[in-house]
Coordinates of C-alpha atoms and ligand atoms in Angstrom, one line a residue:
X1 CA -115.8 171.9 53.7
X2 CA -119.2 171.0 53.2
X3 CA -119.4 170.0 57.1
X4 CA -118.0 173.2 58.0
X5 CA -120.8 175.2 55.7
X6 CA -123.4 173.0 57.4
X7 CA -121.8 174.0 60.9
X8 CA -121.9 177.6 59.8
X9 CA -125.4 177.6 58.9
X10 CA -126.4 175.5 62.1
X11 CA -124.8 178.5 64.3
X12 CA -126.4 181.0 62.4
X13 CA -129.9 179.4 62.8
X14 CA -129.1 179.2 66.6
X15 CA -128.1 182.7 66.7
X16 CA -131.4 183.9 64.8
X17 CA -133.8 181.7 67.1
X18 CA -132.3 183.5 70.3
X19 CA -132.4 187.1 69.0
X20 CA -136.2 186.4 67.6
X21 CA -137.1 184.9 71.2
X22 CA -135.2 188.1 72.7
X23 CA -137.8 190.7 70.9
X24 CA -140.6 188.0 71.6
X25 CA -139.4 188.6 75.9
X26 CA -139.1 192.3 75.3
X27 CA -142.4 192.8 73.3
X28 CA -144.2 191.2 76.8
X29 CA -145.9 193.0 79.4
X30 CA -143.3 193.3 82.3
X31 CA -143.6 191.3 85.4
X32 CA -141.7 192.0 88.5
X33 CA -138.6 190.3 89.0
X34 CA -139.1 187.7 86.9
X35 CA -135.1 186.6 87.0
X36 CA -134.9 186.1 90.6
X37 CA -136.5 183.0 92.2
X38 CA -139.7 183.1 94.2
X39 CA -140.4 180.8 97.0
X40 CA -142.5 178.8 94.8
X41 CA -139.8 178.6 92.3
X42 CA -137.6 176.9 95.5
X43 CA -140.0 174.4 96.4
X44 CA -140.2 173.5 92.8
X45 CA -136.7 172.7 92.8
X46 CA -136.4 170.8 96.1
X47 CA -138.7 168.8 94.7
X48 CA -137.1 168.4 91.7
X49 CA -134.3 167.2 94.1
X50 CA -136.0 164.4 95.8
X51 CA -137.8 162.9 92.2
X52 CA -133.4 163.0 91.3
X53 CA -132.5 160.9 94.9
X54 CA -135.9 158.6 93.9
X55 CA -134.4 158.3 90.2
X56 CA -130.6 157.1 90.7
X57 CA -132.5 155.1 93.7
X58 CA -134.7 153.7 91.3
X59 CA -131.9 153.1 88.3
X60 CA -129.6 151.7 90.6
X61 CA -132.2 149.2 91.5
X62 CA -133.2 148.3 87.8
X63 CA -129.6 147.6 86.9
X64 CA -129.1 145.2 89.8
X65 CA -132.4 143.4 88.9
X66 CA -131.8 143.7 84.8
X67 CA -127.8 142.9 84.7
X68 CA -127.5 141.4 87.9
X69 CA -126.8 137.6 86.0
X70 CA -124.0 139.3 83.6
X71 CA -121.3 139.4 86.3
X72 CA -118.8 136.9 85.9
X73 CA -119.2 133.4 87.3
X74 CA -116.9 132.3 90.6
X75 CA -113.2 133.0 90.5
X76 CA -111.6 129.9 88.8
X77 CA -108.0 130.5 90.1
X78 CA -106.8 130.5 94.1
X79 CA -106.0 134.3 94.1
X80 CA -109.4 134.9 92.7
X81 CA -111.4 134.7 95.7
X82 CA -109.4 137.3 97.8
X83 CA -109.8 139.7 94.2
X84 CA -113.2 139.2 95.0
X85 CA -113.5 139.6 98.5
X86 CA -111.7 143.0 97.7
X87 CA -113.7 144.0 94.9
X88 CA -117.3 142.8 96.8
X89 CA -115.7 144.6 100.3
X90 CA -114.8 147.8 98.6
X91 CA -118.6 147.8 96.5
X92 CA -120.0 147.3 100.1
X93 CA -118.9 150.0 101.8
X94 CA -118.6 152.7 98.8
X95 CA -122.6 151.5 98.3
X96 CA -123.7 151.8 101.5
X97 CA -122.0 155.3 102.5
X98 CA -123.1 156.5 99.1
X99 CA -126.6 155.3 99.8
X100 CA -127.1 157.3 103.0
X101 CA -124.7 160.7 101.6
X102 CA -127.2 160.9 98.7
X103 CA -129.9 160.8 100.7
X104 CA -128.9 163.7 103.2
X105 CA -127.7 165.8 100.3
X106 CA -130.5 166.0 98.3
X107 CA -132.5 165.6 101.8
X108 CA -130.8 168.9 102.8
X109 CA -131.3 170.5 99.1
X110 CA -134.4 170.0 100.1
X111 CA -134.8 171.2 103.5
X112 CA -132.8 174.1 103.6
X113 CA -134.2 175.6 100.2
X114 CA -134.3 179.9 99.9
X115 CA -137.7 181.2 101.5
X116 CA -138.6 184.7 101.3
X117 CA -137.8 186.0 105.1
X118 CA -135.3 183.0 105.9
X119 CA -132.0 184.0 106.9
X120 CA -128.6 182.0 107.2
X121 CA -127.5 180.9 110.3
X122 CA -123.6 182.2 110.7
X123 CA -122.1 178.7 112.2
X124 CA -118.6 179.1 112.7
X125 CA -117.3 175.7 113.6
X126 CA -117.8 172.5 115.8
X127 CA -114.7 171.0 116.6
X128 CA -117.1 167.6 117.4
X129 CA -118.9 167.4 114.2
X130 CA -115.1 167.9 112.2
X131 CA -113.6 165.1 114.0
X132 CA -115.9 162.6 113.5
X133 CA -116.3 163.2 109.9
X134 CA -111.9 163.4 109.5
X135 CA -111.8 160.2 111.3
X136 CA -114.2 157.9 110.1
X137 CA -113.2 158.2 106.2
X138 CA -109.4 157.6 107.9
X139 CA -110.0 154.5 109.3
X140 CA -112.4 153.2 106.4
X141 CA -109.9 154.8 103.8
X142 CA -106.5 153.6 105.2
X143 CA -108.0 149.9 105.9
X144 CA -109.3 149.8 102.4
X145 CA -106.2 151.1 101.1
X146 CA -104.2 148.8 103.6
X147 CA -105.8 145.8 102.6
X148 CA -105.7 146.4 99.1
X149 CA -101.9 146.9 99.1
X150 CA -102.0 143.4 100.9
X151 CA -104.2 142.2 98.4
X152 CA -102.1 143.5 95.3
X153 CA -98.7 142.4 96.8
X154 CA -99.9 138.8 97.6
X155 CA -101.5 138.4 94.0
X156 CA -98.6 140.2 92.0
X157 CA -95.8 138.2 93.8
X158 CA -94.3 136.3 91.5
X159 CA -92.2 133.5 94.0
X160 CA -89.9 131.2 92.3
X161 CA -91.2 127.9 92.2
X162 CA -89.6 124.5 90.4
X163 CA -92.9 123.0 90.3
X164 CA -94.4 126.0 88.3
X165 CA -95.2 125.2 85.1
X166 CA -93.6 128.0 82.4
X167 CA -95.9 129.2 79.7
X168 CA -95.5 132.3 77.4
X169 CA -98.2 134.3 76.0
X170 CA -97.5 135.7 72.9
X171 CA -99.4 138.8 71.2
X172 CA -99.3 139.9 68.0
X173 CA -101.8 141.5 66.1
X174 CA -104.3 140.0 66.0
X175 CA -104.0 136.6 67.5
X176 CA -102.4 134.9 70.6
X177 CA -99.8 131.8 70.6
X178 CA -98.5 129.8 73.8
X179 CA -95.6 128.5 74.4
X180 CA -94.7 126.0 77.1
X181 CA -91.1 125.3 78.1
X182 CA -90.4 122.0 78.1
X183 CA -88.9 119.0 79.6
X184 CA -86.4 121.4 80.9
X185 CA -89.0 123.8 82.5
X186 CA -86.8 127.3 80.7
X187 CA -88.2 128.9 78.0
X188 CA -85.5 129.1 75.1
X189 CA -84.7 132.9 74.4
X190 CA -86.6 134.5 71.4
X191 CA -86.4 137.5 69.6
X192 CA -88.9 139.1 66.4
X193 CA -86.0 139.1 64.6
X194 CA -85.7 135.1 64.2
X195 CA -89.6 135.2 63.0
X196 CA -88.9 134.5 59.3
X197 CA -86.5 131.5 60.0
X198 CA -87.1 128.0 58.8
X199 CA -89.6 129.0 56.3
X200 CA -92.0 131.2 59.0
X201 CA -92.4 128.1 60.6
X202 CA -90.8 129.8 63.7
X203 CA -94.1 131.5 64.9
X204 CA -92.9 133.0 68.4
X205 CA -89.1 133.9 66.8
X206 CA -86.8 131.0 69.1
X207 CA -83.3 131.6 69.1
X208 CA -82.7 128.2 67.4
X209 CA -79.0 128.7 68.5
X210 CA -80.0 129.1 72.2
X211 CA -80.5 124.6 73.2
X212 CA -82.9 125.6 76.0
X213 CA -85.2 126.1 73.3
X214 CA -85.2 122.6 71.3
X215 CA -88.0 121.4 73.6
X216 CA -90.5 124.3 73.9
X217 CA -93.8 123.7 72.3
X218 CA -95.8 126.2 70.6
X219 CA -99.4 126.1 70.6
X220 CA -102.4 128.1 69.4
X221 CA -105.1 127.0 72.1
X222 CA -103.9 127.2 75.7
X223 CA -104.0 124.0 78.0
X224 CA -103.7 124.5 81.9
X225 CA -103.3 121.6 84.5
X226 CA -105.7 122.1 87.7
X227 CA -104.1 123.0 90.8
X228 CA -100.4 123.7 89.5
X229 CA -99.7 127.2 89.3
X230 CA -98.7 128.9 85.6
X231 CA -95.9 131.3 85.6
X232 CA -96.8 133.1 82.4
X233 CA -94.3 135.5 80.7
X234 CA -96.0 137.4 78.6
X235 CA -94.1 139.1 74.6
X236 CA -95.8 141.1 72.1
X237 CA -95.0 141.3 68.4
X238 CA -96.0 144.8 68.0
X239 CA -97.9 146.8 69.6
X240 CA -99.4 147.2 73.2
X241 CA -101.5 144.6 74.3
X242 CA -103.2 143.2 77.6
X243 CA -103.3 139.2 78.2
X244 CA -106.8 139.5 80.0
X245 CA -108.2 135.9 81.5
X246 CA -111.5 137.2 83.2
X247 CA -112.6 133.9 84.7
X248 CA -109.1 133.4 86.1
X249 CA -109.1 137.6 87.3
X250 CA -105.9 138.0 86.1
X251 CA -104.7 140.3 83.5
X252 CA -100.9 141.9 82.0
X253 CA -100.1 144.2 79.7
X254 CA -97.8 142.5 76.5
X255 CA -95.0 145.7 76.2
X256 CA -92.9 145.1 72.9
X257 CA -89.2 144.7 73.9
X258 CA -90.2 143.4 77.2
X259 CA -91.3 140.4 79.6
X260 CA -94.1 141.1 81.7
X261 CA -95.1 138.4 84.5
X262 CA -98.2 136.5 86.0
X263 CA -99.2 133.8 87.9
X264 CA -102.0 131.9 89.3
X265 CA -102.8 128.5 89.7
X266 CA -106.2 127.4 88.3
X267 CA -108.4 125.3 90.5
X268 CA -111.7 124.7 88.2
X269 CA -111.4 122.2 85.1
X270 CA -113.4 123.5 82.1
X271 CA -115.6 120.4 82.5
X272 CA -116.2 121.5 86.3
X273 CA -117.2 124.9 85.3
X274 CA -119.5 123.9 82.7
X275 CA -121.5 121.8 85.5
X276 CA -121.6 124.7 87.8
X277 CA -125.6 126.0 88.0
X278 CA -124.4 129.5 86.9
X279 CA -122.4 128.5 84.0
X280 CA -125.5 126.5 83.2
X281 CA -128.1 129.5 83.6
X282 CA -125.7 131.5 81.4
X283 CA -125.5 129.1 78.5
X284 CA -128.8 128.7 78.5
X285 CA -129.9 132.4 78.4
X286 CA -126.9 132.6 75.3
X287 CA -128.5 130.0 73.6
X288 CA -132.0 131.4 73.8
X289 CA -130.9 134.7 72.1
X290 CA -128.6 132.7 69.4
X291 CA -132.2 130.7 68.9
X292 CA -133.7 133.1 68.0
X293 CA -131.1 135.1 65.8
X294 CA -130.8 131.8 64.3
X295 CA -134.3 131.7 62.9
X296 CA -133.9 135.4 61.5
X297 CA -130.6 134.2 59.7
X298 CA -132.1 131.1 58.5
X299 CA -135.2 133.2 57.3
X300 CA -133.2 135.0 55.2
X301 CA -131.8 132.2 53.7
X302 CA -128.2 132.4 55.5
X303 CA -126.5 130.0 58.0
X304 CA -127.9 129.4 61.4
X305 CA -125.9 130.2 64.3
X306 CA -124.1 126.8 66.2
X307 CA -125.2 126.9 70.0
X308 CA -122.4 128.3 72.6
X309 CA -120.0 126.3 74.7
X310 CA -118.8 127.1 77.8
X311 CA -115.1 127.9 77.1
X312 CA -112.8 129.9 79.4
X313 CA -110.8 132.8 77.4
X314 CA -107.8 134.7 77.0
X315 CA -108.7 138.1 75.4
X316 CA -106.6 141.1 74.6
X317 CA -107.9 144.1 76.7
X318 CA -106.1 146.8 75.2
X319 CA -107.8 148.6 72.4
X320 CA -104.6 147.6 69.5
X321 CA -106.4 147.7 65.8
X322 CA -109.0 147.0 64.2
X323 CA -109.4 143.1 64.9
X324 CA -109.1 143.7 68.2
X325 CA -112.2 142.8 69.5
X326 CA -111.8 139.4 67.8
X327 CA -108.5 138.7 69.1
X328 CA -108.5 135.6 72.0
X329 CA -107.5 132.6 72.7
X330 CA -109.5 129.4 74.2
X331 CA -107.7 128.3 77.4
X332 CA -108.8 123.9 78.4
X333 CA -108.3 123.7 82.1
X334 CA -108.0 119.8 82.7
X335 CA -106.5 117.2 85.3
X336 CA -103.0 117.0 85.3
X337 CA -103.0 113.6 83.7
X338 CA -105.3 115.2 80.8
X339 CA -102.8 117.9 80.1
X340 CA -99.7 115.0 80.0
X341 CA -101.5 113.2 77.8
X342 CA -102.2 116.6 75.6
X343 CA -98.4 117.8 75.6
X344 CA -97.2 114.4 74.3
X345 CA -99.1 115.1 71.1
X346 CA -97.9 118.4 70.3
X347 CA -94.6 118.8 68.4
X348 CA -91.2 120.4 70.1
X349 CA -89.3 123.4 68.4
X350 CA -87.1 120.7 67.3
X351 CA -89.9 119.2 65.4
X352 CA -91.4 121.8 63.8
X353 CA -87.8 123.0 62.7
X354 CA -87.0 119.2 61.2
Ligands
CU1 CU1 -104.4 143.1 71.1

């Protein structure tokens, strides 16, 4: 109510300040036709044209120089660099023609501004000028769109493979679990329902009458072997949400009642990528910025802040409640014989069950 009131009162102010400057334009000396615009009026605006091309020139420019070090490090994952040379491709060309259109619009804004005595040239059509500009966004159009269906079909193939390894991601709000599949490479079926068995020990909900299951490990940090590619079947608990592993450039929705589907095949270990000079450059600008919020904190008598570690992530990119933001997973890419010796240390389903 009281918002309404205040809304009320706002509107009436507005209406008042209009009216009053209203008599204040009619109580003025006339001047002759002061609503239509004057050649200086026209060149004021053409102007104002060009200071707009210099200004998203100018911001364009800034960004690049000011954020150009947030974009994310190298593709980590063998379908990554053709994402890349997709997304970098498409940028190039929708820069470059953007570039040169804004120019020549606000060029022409420019040029062709009203005058007092200029008249419009009537220009019918020129067949010429038509088919050039029909056939050269065709060709750049239909091979961007061509190459991005290539691009999308080769990525989102999902070809059965014994030597995959099988790994479900599981989303509930708010946290992620894995689950590998075993000896036997098959996941064991699962269902919500089966979640308060054994004493909600059964975090992912195994059918513990399905055997394929017995030998599926369920983990809360996600381990990848380097160079073997991950089928992952992704589950949700609840509600909608999006398994999204940036560095990897790969991302599903999780759709309760359903199995979605992606796969890639890492190719950096985590130690690798912490070597690399741009993971390096990064850290180091985090660092600086924790430093010095560490000092404020400690100032005030709190906790300092632990410098950050390089740690590759699975986040959930689909906006699903209120710890959303805070809901991901750390993924350890490592050599195959690392990961062995990681998976003989975690417990089966039949172990946990026990
Ligand atoms: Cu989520």
């Amino acid at each position: 109510m009281t918002i309404l009131l205040t809304l009320t009162v706002l509107a009436l102010i507005a209406i008042a300040l209009w009216q009053i400057t209203k008599i204040f334009e009619l109580s003025q000396p006339k001047k002759e036709n002061t609503q239509v615009a004057d050649d200086d009026d026209n060149r004021w605006n053409g102007q104002l044209m060009f200071a707009f091309l210099i200004f998203i020139y100018a911001i364009t420019l800034f960004s690049f120089w000011k954020w150009g070090d947030v974009l994310l490090p190298d593709a980590s994952s063998e379908h990554g660099i053709e994402y890349d040379n997709l997304m970098w491709i498409s940028f190039a060309i929708i820069f470059f023609t953007q570039t040169i259109t804004q120019a020549l619009l606000h060029y022409f804004a420019y040029k062709y501004r009203g005058e007092k005595g200029k008249k419009a040239l009537f220009y019918a059509d020129n067949d010429r000028l038509e088919a050039i500009w029909t056939i050269i966004p065709v060709i750049a159009l239909a091979g961007l769109i061509l190459y991005g269906l290539y691009t999308w079909t080769d990525i989102m193939t999902v070809e059965e493979n014994d030597e995959a390894l099988v790994v479900e991601l599981y989303a509930q709000q708010f946290n992620w679990k894995a689950r590998y599949s075993g000896e036997d490479g098959v996941l064991g079926d699962a269902n919500v329902r089966f979640l308060q068995d054994f004493d909600g020990k059964n975090l992912v909900g195994i059918d513990a009458t399905d055997p394929n299951g017995f030998d599926d490990v369920v983990v809360q940090e996600l381990h990848l072997p380097a160079g073997k590619e991950v089928i992952f079947k992704m589950r949700s608990q609840d509600v909608l949400h999006s398994a999204y592993m940036p560095h990897f450039r790969a991302q599903m929705n999780c759709v309760p009642g359903m199995i979605t589907e992606f796969a890639f095949t890492p190719t950096v270990t985590t130690e690798e990528m912490r070597q690399t000079e741009d993971i390096k450059a990064k850290v180091k600008k985090i660092n600086q910025i924790r430093s010095v919020n560490s000092k404020a904190l400690l100032a005030k008598g709190e906790e300092g802040l632990e410098p950050y570690v390089f740690d590759y992530l699975l986040l959930c990119n689909k906006i699903c409640g209120a710890s959303h933001y805070n809901m991901q997973m750390k993924i350890v890419v490592e050599t195959p014989e690392e990961f062995e010796k990681w998976m003989m240390d975690q417990q089966t389903f039949a172990e946990v069950i026990q």
